[in-house]
Structure formats: C-alpha cells, structure tokens
Amino acid sequence: MTEDALSVYRSLTSMDVKVALMVSPHGPVPAQLVPKLSQLRGTAAVQSTWPSNRQPNEPFTLQGELPDRLERIRQHLDQWWSKVGPEVQNYLIENRDGELDADYKAAVMDAGDGNLDGLIVAVVQDNNTEKFRLPPIVDVYVEMKARDI
C-alpha cells in the first residue's frame, strides 16, 4: 500500500470509521469520506448502480488498494492476536486508550509483518517510564477486538 493510502487511513478522525473499515473494508463508507478516500491512487469509492438509477440511501463502498490492503492487515493481525494469548489480549484491551507497560512492548512489536511494504509497527517509548501507546492501525485493531466485532 502506498504511504498516501496509509496516511489517509490514519488521518481519519473517527475511531468508529476506522474500526468499520477494519471490520469490513469493502463495506459501506460514510458519504462524507468519499471525496477524501477517492483521491487515493488505486482506490475508488463506488456504488453498485449507475448514478441515474441510484437509490437515495445506497451506500458507497471502496474498491482497490486501500480496502484490499486493510483486508490483508486484518488477516495478519488476526493471526498475531491468536498468538499473543488471553493475558496479553486482556491487558491491551483494558489499557488501549492509555500508556502500556514496557513488559508488553515485544508482544505489540510482533504485530508487524517484517515486510518493507507491509505492516510496520514502531512504538515510541517514554524515556523515564518506558511506557508506550499502541501504534497506529494496531490501536484500531485492538479497539475492534474490545468492541467484540
């Protein structure tokens, strides 16, 4: 996925929208996001009917690079989540909006796939407390799990 696509996804202000796209990348997209998401190279927001036949409440869906990449990220993070174990899962869910203890850094770093064009996971740690926050995209995934979706 191009950096532009990741940047746009990360810049979405609503966690609800990010979670919805993570849960169902090819699902309905809020109409107000269509102009922003349609500017991504290799991504289009489309409707299933021609504009002349469009139903008033028919949703837009994404096709192309962004939803395909989000689908692959979701599959990768599903595998990661199943490997970290219930104690780590519970801790991440319970503390997802705050700082995490350094003891959980390795587990969070394992969420990356190691591919240069893949899911790069980096954490920024406080020098004094060694605490850190969930990195982008991993935070959305953990929020999705917290909502039990």
Coordinates of C-alpha atoms in Angstrom, one line a residue:
M1 CA 0.0 0.0 0.0
T2 CA 1.3 3.4 -0.8
E3 CA 2.2 5.7 2.1
D4 CA -0.5 8.1 0.9
A5 CA -3.2 5.4 1.5
L6 CA -1.9 4.6 5.0
S7 CA -1.6 8.3 5.8
V8 CA -5.2 9.0 4.7
Y9 CA -6.5 6.0 6.7
R10 CA -4.6 7.1 9.8
S11 CA -5.8 10.7 9.4
L12 CA -9.4 9.7 9.6
T13 CA -10.5 11.3 12.8
S14 CA -13.3 9.0 13.9
M15 CA -12.3 5.7 15.5
D16 CA -15.7 4.4 14.6
V17 CA -15.0 4.9 10.9
K18 CA -11.5 3.3 11.2
V19 CA -13.0 0.3 13.0
A20 CA -15.8 0.0 10.5
L21 CA -13.2 0.0 7.6
M22 CA -11.1 -2.6 9.5
V23 CA -14.1 -4.8 10.1
S24 CA -15.4 -4.6 6.6
P25 CA -13.0 -2.8 4.2
H26 CA -15.3 -3.5 1.2
G27 CA -18.4 -2.5 3.3
P28 CA -20.4 0.8 3.3
V29 CA -18.4 4.0 3.6
P30 CA -19.9 7.2 5.0
A31 CA -20.7 9.6 2.1
Q32 CA -18.7 12.4 3.7
L33 CA -15.5 10.3 3.4
V34 CA -16.0 9.6 -0.3
P35 CA -14.2 12.6 -1.6
K36 CA -11.1 12.1 0.6
L37 CA -10.9 8.4 0.0
S38 CA -11.5 8.7 -3.7
Q39 CA -8.3 10.8 -4.1
L40 CA -6.1 7.8 -3.2
R41 CA -4.2 6.4 -6.1
G42 CA -5.5 2.9 -6.8
T43 CA -8.7 3.3 -4.7
A44 CA -12.2 4.2 -5.7
A45 CA -15.4 4.8 -3.8
V46 CA -18.2 3.3 -5.9
Q47 CA -21.9 2.4 -5.9
S48 CA -23.3 -0.7 -7.3
T49 CA -25.7 1.2 -9.6
W50 CA -25.3 3.9 -12.2
P51 CA -25.9 7.4 -10.8
S52 CA -29.1 7.7 -12.8
N53 CA -30.5 4.6 -11.1
R54 CA -29.1 5.4 -7.7
Q55 CA -31.3 4.8 -4.7
P56 CA -31.3 7.8 -2.2
N57 CA -29.7 5.8 0.7
E58 CA -27.5 3.5 -1.3
P59 CA -24.0 3.4 0.3
F60 CA -20.7 3.8 -1.3
T61 CA -18.1 1.0 -1.0
L62 CA -14.4 1.1 -1.5
Q63 CA -12.6 -0.9 -4.2
G64 CA -8.9 -1.1 -4.9
E65 CA -5.7 -0.7 -3.0
L66 CA -6.9 0.6 0.4
P67 CA -9.7 -2.0 1.1
D68 CA -7.6 -4.8 -0.2
R69 CA -4.6 -3.8 2.0
L70 CA -6.9 -3.4 5.0
E71 CA -8.2 -6.9 4.4
R72 CA -4.6 -8.3 4.4
I73 CA -3.7 -6.3 7.5
R74 CA -6.8 -7.6 9.3
Q75 CA -5.9 -11.2 8.4
H76 CA -2.3 -10.7 9.6
L77 CA -3.4 -9.1 12.9
D78 CA -6.0 -11.9 13.4
Q79 CA -3.0 -14.3 13.3
W80 CA -1.0 -12.1 15.6
W81 CA -3.9 -11.8 18.1
S82 CA -4.3 -15.5 18.3
K83 CA -0.7 -15.9 19.2
V84 CA -0.3 -13.3 22.0
G85 CA -2.6 -15.2 24.4
P86 CA -5.5 -14.2 26.6
E87 CA -3.5 -12.4 29.3
V88 CA -1.9 -10.0 26.8
Q89 CA -5.1 -9.6 24.9
N90 CA -7.0 -8.6 28.1
Y91 CA -4.2 -6.2 29.1
L92 CA -4.2 -4.5 25.6
I93 CA -8.0 -4.2 25.6
E94 CA -8.2 -2.8 29.1
N95 CA -5.4 -0.3 28.5
R96 CA -5.9 0.5 24.8
D97 CA -6.6 4.3 25.4
G98 CA -3.6 4.8 27.7
E99 CA 0.0 4.0 28.2
L100 CA 1.2 0.4 28.2
D101 CA 3.8 -1.1 30.4
A102 CA 7.2 -1.9 28.8
D103 CA 6.6 -5.6 29.5
Y104 CA 4.1 -5.7 26.6
K105 CA 6.4 -4.0 24.0
A106 CA 7.6 -7.2 22.5
A107 CA 4.1 -8.5 22.0
V108 CA 3.0 -5.3 20.3
M109 CA 6.1 -5.2 18.1
D110 CA 5.3 -8.7 17.0
A111 CA 2.2 -7.3 15.2
G112 CA 4.4 -6.1 12.4
D113 CA 4.9 -8.5 9.5
G114 CA 8.6 -7.6 8.7
N115 CA 7.9 -6.7 5.1
L116 CA 9.2 -3.3 3.9
D117 CA 5.9 -2.6 2.1
G118 CA 3.9 -4.4 4.8
L119 CA 2.7 -3.5 8.2
I120 CA 5.5 -1.7 10.0
V121 CA 5.0 -1.5 13.8
A122 CA 7.0 1.0 15.7
V123 CA 6.4 2.2 19.3
V124 CA 7.5 5.4 20.9
Q125 CA 8.6 4.8 24.4
D126 CA 8.8 7.3 27.3
N127 CA 12.5 7.5 28.3
N128 CA 11.6 7.8 32.0
T129 CA 8.7 5.4 32.5
E130 CA 9.4 3.2 29.4
K131 CA 5.6 3.2 28.8
F132 CA 4.2 3.4 25.3
R133 CA 1.0 3.7 23.4
L134 CA -0.5 1.3 20.8
P135 CA 0.8 2.3 17.4
P136 CA -1.5 3.3 14.5
I137 CA -3.6 0.5 13.0
V138 CA -2.8 -1.8 15.9
D139 CA -4.8 0.6 18.1
V140 CA -7.7 0.3 15.6
Y141 CA -7.5 -3.5 15.7
V142 CA -7.4 -3.6 19.5
E143 CA -10.4 -1.3 19.6
M144 CA -12.2 -3.6 17.2
K145 CA -11.5 -6.5 19.5
A146 CA -12.6 -4.5 22.5
R147 CA -15.9 -3.9 20.8
D148 CA -16.1 -7.7 20.1
I149 CA -16.7 -7.2 16.4

